[in-house]
Amino acid sequence: MIDVMVAYPNTDTLSFDDDYYLEKHAPLVNSLLEKRGLRYLRVHRQIDPQAPYHLVAHLGFESAQRFEAAFAEVGDQLLADIANFTNMEPVLQVNDVVDTPI
C-alpha cells in the first residue's frame, strides 16, 4: 500500500478556496480515481494558522505503479482544476504505508 501526500504550502501569498476544494475538487478526485484504484482520499486541514501546510490530502493506492497508471490517465484534468481553488503549486510525495503496533 502506498499513500500519496498532496500538500499545499501555507505561505503569505497563499490564496485557497476551501469550499471549492471540498465541494468540487475532492469529489472530482474521487470520481476520476476511484475506478482507477483509489482506496481512500483523506483531507487534513490545518487548525494552526502557522502550520507549514494549509491543507494536505492523502490518497491511498495498492502500489506506486497503480497510482502512476491512474495519474497518467487523468492527471492533466486534476492538475488543471488546481487553478480553480489556489494559486499555490502542491508538493507531492509518494510514501510506503508502514503499519506499526499500537
mmCIF file of the C-alpha atoms, coordinates in Angstrom:
data_MODEL
# 
_entry.id   MODEL 
# 
loop_
_atom_site.group_PDB 
_atom_site.id 
_atom_site.type_symbol 
_atom_site.label_atom_id 
_atom_site.label_alt_id 
_atom_site.label_comp_id 
_atom_site.label_asym_id 
_atom_site.label_entity_id 
_atom_site.label_seq_id 
_atom_site.pdbx_PDB_ins_code 
_atom_site.Cartn_x 
_atom_site.Cartn_y 
_atom_site.Cartn_z 
_atom_site.occupancy 
_atom_site.B_iso_or_equiv 
_atom_site.pdbx_formal_charge 
_atom_site.auth_seq_id 
_atom_site.auth_comp_id 
_atom_site.auth_asym_id 
_atom_site.auth_atom_id 
_atom_site.pdbx_PDB_model_num 
ATOM 1   C CA . MET A 1 1   ? 0.000   0.000  0.000   1.00 0.00 ? 1   MET A CA 1 
ATOM 2   C CA . ILE A 1 2   ? 1.228   3.487  -0.795  1.00 0.00 ? 2   ILE A CA 1 
ATOM 3   C CA . ASP A 1 3   ? -0.012  6.874  0.313   1.00 0.00 ? 3   ASP A CA 1 
ATOM 4   C CA . VAL A 1 4   ? 0.331   9.874  -1.981  1.00 0.00 ? 4   VAL A CA 1 
ATOM 5   C CA . MET A 1 5   ? 0.565   13.092 0.011   1.00 0.00 ? 5   MET A CA 1 
ATOM 6   C CA . VAL A 1 6   ? -0.574  16.244 -1.796  1.00 0.00 ? 6   VAL A CA 1 
ATOM 7   C CA . ALA A 1 7   ? 0.293   19.248 0.383   1.00 0.00 ? 7   ALA A CA 1 
ATOM 8   C CA . TYR A 1 8   ? -0.447  22.922 -0.208  1.00 0.00 ? 8   TYR A CA 1 
ATOM 9   C CA . PRO A 1 9   ? 2.207   25.142 1.440   1.00 0.00 ? 9   PRO A CA 1 
ATOM 10  C CA . ASN A 1 10  ? 0.898   27.769 3.832   1.00 0.00 ? 10  ASN A CA 1 
ATOM 11  C CA . THR A 1 11  ? 2.596   30.962 2.667   1.00 0.00 ? 11  THR A CA 1 
ATOM 12  C CA . ASP A 1 12  ? 1.903   34.687 2.984   1.00 0.00 ? 12  ASP A CA 1 
ATOM 13  C CA . THR A 1 13  ? 0.811   34.743 -0.658  1.00 0.00 ? 13  THR A CA 1 
ATOM 14  C CA . LEU A 1 14  ? -1.463  31.693 -0.483  1.00 0.00 ? 14  LEU A CA 1 
ATOM 15  C CA . SER A 1 15  ? -4.975  32.038 -1.837  1.00 0.00 ? 15  SER A CA 1 
ATOM 16  C CA . PHE A 1 16  ? -7.081  28.921 -1.173  1.00 0.00 ? 16  PHE A CA 1 
ATOM 17  C CA . ASP A 1 17  ? -10.805 28.372 -1.634  1.00 0.00 ? 17  ASP A CA 1 
ATOM 18  C CA . ASP A 1 18  ? -11.571 25.639 0.906   1.00 0.00 ? 18  ASP A CA 1 
ATOM 19  C CA . ASP A 1 19  ? -15.221 25.379 -0.155  1.00 0.00 ? 19  ASP A CA 1 
ATOM 20  C CA . TYR A 1 20  ? -14.299 24.782 -3.791  1.00 0.00 ? 20  TYR A CA 1 
ATOM 21  C CA . TYR A 1 21  ? -11.704 22.201 -2.786  1.00 0.00 ? 21  TYR A CA 1 
ATOM 22  C CA . LEU A 1 22  ? -14.103 20.277 -0.533  1.00 0.00 ? 22  LEU A CA 1 
ATOM 23  C CA . GLU A 1 23  ? -17.225 20.593 -2.685  1.00 0.00 ? 23  GLU A CA 1 
ATOM 24  C CA . LYS A 1 24  ? -15.751 20.315 -6.202  1.00 0.00 ? 24  LYS A CA 1 
ATOM 25  C CA . HIS A 1 25  ? -12.103 19.195 -6.323  1.00 0.00 ? 25  HIS A CA 1 
ATOM 26  C CA . ALA A 1 26  ? -12.205 16.356 -3.779  1.00 0.00 ? 26  ALA A CA 1 
ATOM 27  C CA . PRO A 1 27  ? -15.310 14.830 -5.434  1.00 0.00 ? 27  PRO A CA 1 
ATOM 28  C CA . LEU A 1 28  ? -13.557 15.178 -8.816  1.00 0.00 ? 28  LEU A CA 1 
ATOM 29  C CA . VAL A 1 29  ? -10.521 13.321 -7.435  1.00 0.00 ? 29  VAL A CA 1 
ATOM 30  C CA . ASN A 1 30  ? -12.798 10.582 -6.102  1.00 0.00 ? 30  ASN A CA 1 
ATOM 31  C CA . SER A 1 31  ? -14.807 10.243 -9.304  1.00 0.00 ? 31  SER A CA 1 
ATOM 32  C CA . LEU A 1 32  ? -11.774 10.103 -11.594 1.00 0.00 ? 32  LEU A CA 1 
ATOM 33  C CA . LEU A 1 33  ? -9.507  7.938  -9.458  1.00 0.00 ? 33  LEU A CA 1 
ATOM 34  C CA . GLU A 1 34  ? -11.905 5.576  -7.668  1.00 0.00 ? 34  GLU A CA 1 
ATOM 35  C CA . LYS A 1 35  ? -12.341 3.363  -10.713 1.00 0.00 ? 35  LYS A CA 1 
ATOM 36  C CA . ARG A 1 36  ? -8.578  3.519  -11.287 1.00 0.00 ? 36  ARG A CA 1 
ATOM 37  C CA . GLY A 1 37  ? -7.582  2.059  -7.940  1.00 0.00 ? 37  GLY A CA 1 
ATOM 38  C CA . LEU A 1 38  ? -8.040  4.834  -5.364  1.00 0.00 ? 38  LEU A CA 1 
ATOM 39  C CA . ARG A 1 39  ? -8.561  3.137  -1.994  1.00 0.00 ? 39  ARG A CA 1 
ATOM 40  C CA . TYR A 1 40  ? -9.117  6.299  0.053   1.00 0.00 ? 40  TYR A CA 1 
ATOM 41  C CA . LEU A 1 41  ? -8.959  10.083 -0.009  1.00 0.00 ? 41  LEU A CA 1 
ATOM 42  C CA . ARG A 1 42  ? -8.348  11.757 3.353   1.00 0.00 ? 42  ARG A CA 1 
ATOM 43  C CA . VAL A 1 43  ? -8.217  15.517 3.666   1.00 0.00 ? 43  VAL A CA 1 
ATOM 44  C CA . HIS A 1 44  ? -6.449  17.233 6.569   1.00 0.00 ? 44  HIS A CA 1 
ATOM 45  C CA . ARG A 1 45  ? -6.927  20.968 7.018   1.00 0.00 ? 45  ARG A CA 1 
ATOM 46  C CA . GLN A 1 46  ? -4.650  22.874 9.375   1.00 0.00 ? 46  GLN A CA 1 
ATOM 47  C CA . ILE A 1 47  ? -6.039  24.309 12.608  1.00 0.00 ? 47  ILE A CA 1 
ATOM 48  C CA . ASP A 1 48  ? -2.921  26.338 13.403  1.00 0.00 ? 48  ASP A CA 1 
ATOM 49  C CA . PRO A 1 49  ? -2.529  29.330 11.046  1.00 0.00 ? 49  PRO A CA 1 
ATOM 50  C CA . GLN A 1 50  ? 1.252   28.957 11.394  1.00 0.00 ? 50  GLN A CA 1 
ATOM 51  C CA . ALA A 1 51  ? 1.261   25.323 10.182  1.00 0.00 ? 51  ALA A CA 1 
ATOM 52  C CA . PRO A 1 52  ? 3.594   24.631 7.241   1.00 0.00 ? 52  PRO A CA 1 
ATOM 53  C CA . TYR A 1 53  ? 0.711   23.383 5.074   1.00 0.00 ? 53  TYR A CA 1 
ATOM 54  C CA . HIS A 1 54  ? -2.795  24.810 4.699   1.00 0.00 ? 54  HIS A CA 1 
ATOM 55  C CA . LEU A 1 55  ? -4.253  21.509 3.529   1.00 0.00 ? 55  LEU A CA 1 
ATOM 56  C CA . VAL A 1 56  ? -2.886  18.020 2.992   1.00 0.00 ? 56  VAL A CA 1 
ATOM 57  C CA . ALA A 1 57  ? -4.679  15.282 1.071   1.00 0.00 ? 57  ALA A CA 1 
ATOM 58  C CA . HIS A 1 58  ? -3.716  11.633 1.324   1.00 0.00 ? 58  HIS A CA 1 
ATOM 59  C CA . LEU A 1 59  ? -4.598  9.256  -1.496  1.00 0.00 ? 59  LEU A CA 1 
ATOM 60  C CA . GLY A 1 60  ? -4.220  5.525  -0.966  1.00 0.00 ? 60  GLY A CA 1 
ATOM 61  C CA . PHE A 1 61  ? -3.324  3.131  -3.754  1.00 0.00 ? 61  PHE A CA 1 
ATOM 62  C CA . GLU A 1 62  ? -2.333  -0.523 -3.849  1.00 0.00 ? 62  GLU A CA 1 
ATOM 63  C CA . SER A 1 63  ? 1.046   0.338  -5.417  1.00 0.00 ? 63  SER A CA 1 
ATOM 64  C CA . ALA A 1 64  ? 3.089   3.154  -6.900  1.00 0.00 ? 64  ALA A CA 1 
ATOM 65  C CA . GLN A 1 65  ? 2.545   1.593  -10.322 1.00 0.00 ? 65  GLN A CA 1 
ATOM 66  C CA . ARG A 1 66  ? -1.236  1.710  -9.850  1.00 0.00 ? 66  ARG A CA 1 
ATOM 67  C CA . PHE A 1 67  ? -1.035  5.392  -8.872  1.00 0.00 ? 67  PHE A CA 1 
ATOM 68  C CA . GLU A 1 68  ? 1.256   6.227  -11.807 1.00 0.00 ? 68  GLU A CA 1 
ATOM 69  C CA . ALA A 1 69  ? -1.083  4.495  -14.270 1.00 0.00 ? 69  ALA A CA 1 
ATOM 70  C CA . ALA A 1 70  ? -4.125  6.311  -12.849 1.00 0.00 ? 70  ALA A CA 1 
ATOM 71  C CA . PHE A 1 71  ? -2.361  9.676  -12.872 1.00 0.00 ? 71  PHE A CA 1 
ATOM 72  C CA . ALA A 1 72  ? -1.164  9.124  -16.440 1.00 0.00 ? 72  ALA A CA 1 
ATOM 73  C CA . GLU A 1 73  ? -4.814  8.763  -17.494 1.00 0.00 ? 73  GLU A CA 1 
ATOM 74  C CA . VAL A 1 74  ? -6.447  11.662 -15.616 1.00 0.00 ? 74  VAL A CA 1 
ATOM 75  C CA . GLY A 1 75  ? -3.648  13.678 -14.020 1.00 0.00 ? 75  GLY A CA 1 
ATOM 76  C CA . ASP A 1 76  ? -3.869  16.528 -16.525 1.00 0.00 ? 76  ASP A CA 1 
ATOM 77  C CA . GLN A 1 77  ? -7.543  17.030 -15.691 1.00 0.00 ? 77  GLN A CA 1 
ATOM 78  C CA . LEU A 1 78  ? -6.837  17.059 -11.940 1.00 0.00 ? 78  LEU A CA 1 
ATOM 79  C CA . LEU A 1 79  ? -3.884  19.418 -12.305 1.00 0.00 ? 79  LEU A CA 1 
ATOM 80  C CA . ALA A 1 80  ? -5.891  21.803 -14.479 1.00 0.00 ? 80  ALA A CA 1 
ATOM 81  C CA . ASP A 1 81  ? -8.520  22.119 -11.739 1.00 0.00 ? 81  ASP A CA 1 
ATOM 82  C CA . ILE A 1 82  ? -5.978  23.354 -9.166  1.00 0.00 ? 82  ILE A CA 1 
ATOM 83  C CA . ALA A 1 83  ? -6.138  26.904 -10.561 1.00 0.00 ? 83  ALA A CA 1 
ATOM 84  C CA . ASN A 1 84  ? -9.829  26.973 -9.584  1.00 0.00 ? 84  ASN A CA 1 
ATOM 85  C CA . PHE A 1 85  ? -9.061  26.888 -5.846  1.00 0.00 ? 85  PHE A CA 1 
ATOM 86  C CA . THR A 1 86  ? -5.480  28.025 -5.223  1.00 0.00 ? 86  THR A CA 1 
ATOM 87  C CA . ASN A 1 87  ? -2.536  29.975 -6.564  1.00 0.00 ? 87  ASN A CA 1 
ATOM 88  C CA . MET A 1 88  ? -0.087  27.521 -4.971  1.00 0.00 ? 88  MET A CA 1 
ATOM 89  C CA . GLU A 1 89  ? 1.516   24.508 -6.609  1.00 0.00 ? 89  GLU A CA 1 
ATOM 90  C CA . PRO A 1 90  ? 1.140   21.450 -4.377  1.00 0.00 ? 90  PRO A CA 1 
ATOM 91  C CA . VAL A 1 91  ? 4.001   19.363 -3.039  1.00 0.00 ? 91  VAL A CA 1 
ATOM 92  C CA . LEU A 1 92  ? 3.602   15.662 -3.886  1.00 0.00 ? 92  LEU A CA 1 
ATOM 93  C CA . GLN A 1 93  ? 5.269   12.830 -2.030  1.00 0.00 ? 93  GLN A CA 1 
ATOM 94  C CA . VAL A 1 94  ? 4.695   9.103  -2.525  1.00 0.00 ? 94  VAL A CA 1 
ATOM 95  C CA . ASN A 1 95  ? 5.121   7.077  0.675   1.00 0.00 ? 95  ASN A CA 1 
ATOM 96  C CA . ASP A 1 96  ? 5.088   3.427  1.663   1.00 0.00 ? 96  ASP A CA 1 
ATOM 97  C CA . VAL A 1 97  ? 2.460   2.792  4.326   1.00 0.00 ? 97  VAL A CA 1 
ATOM 98  C CA . VAL A 1 98  ? 4.132   1.164  7.309   1.00 0.00 ? 98  VAL A CA 1 
ATOM 99  C CA . ASP A 1 99  ? 1.776   -0.284 9.903   1.00 0.00 ? 99  ASP A CA 1 
ATOM 100 C CA . THR A 1 100 ? 3.101   -0.183 13.434  1.00 0.00 ? 100 THR A CA 1 
ATOM 101 C CA . PRO A 1 101 ? 1.674   -1.791 16.567  1.00 0.00 ? 101 PRO A CA 1 
ATOM 102 C CA . ILE A 1 102 ? -0.295  0.390  18.952  1.00 0.00 ? 102 ILE A CA 1 
# 
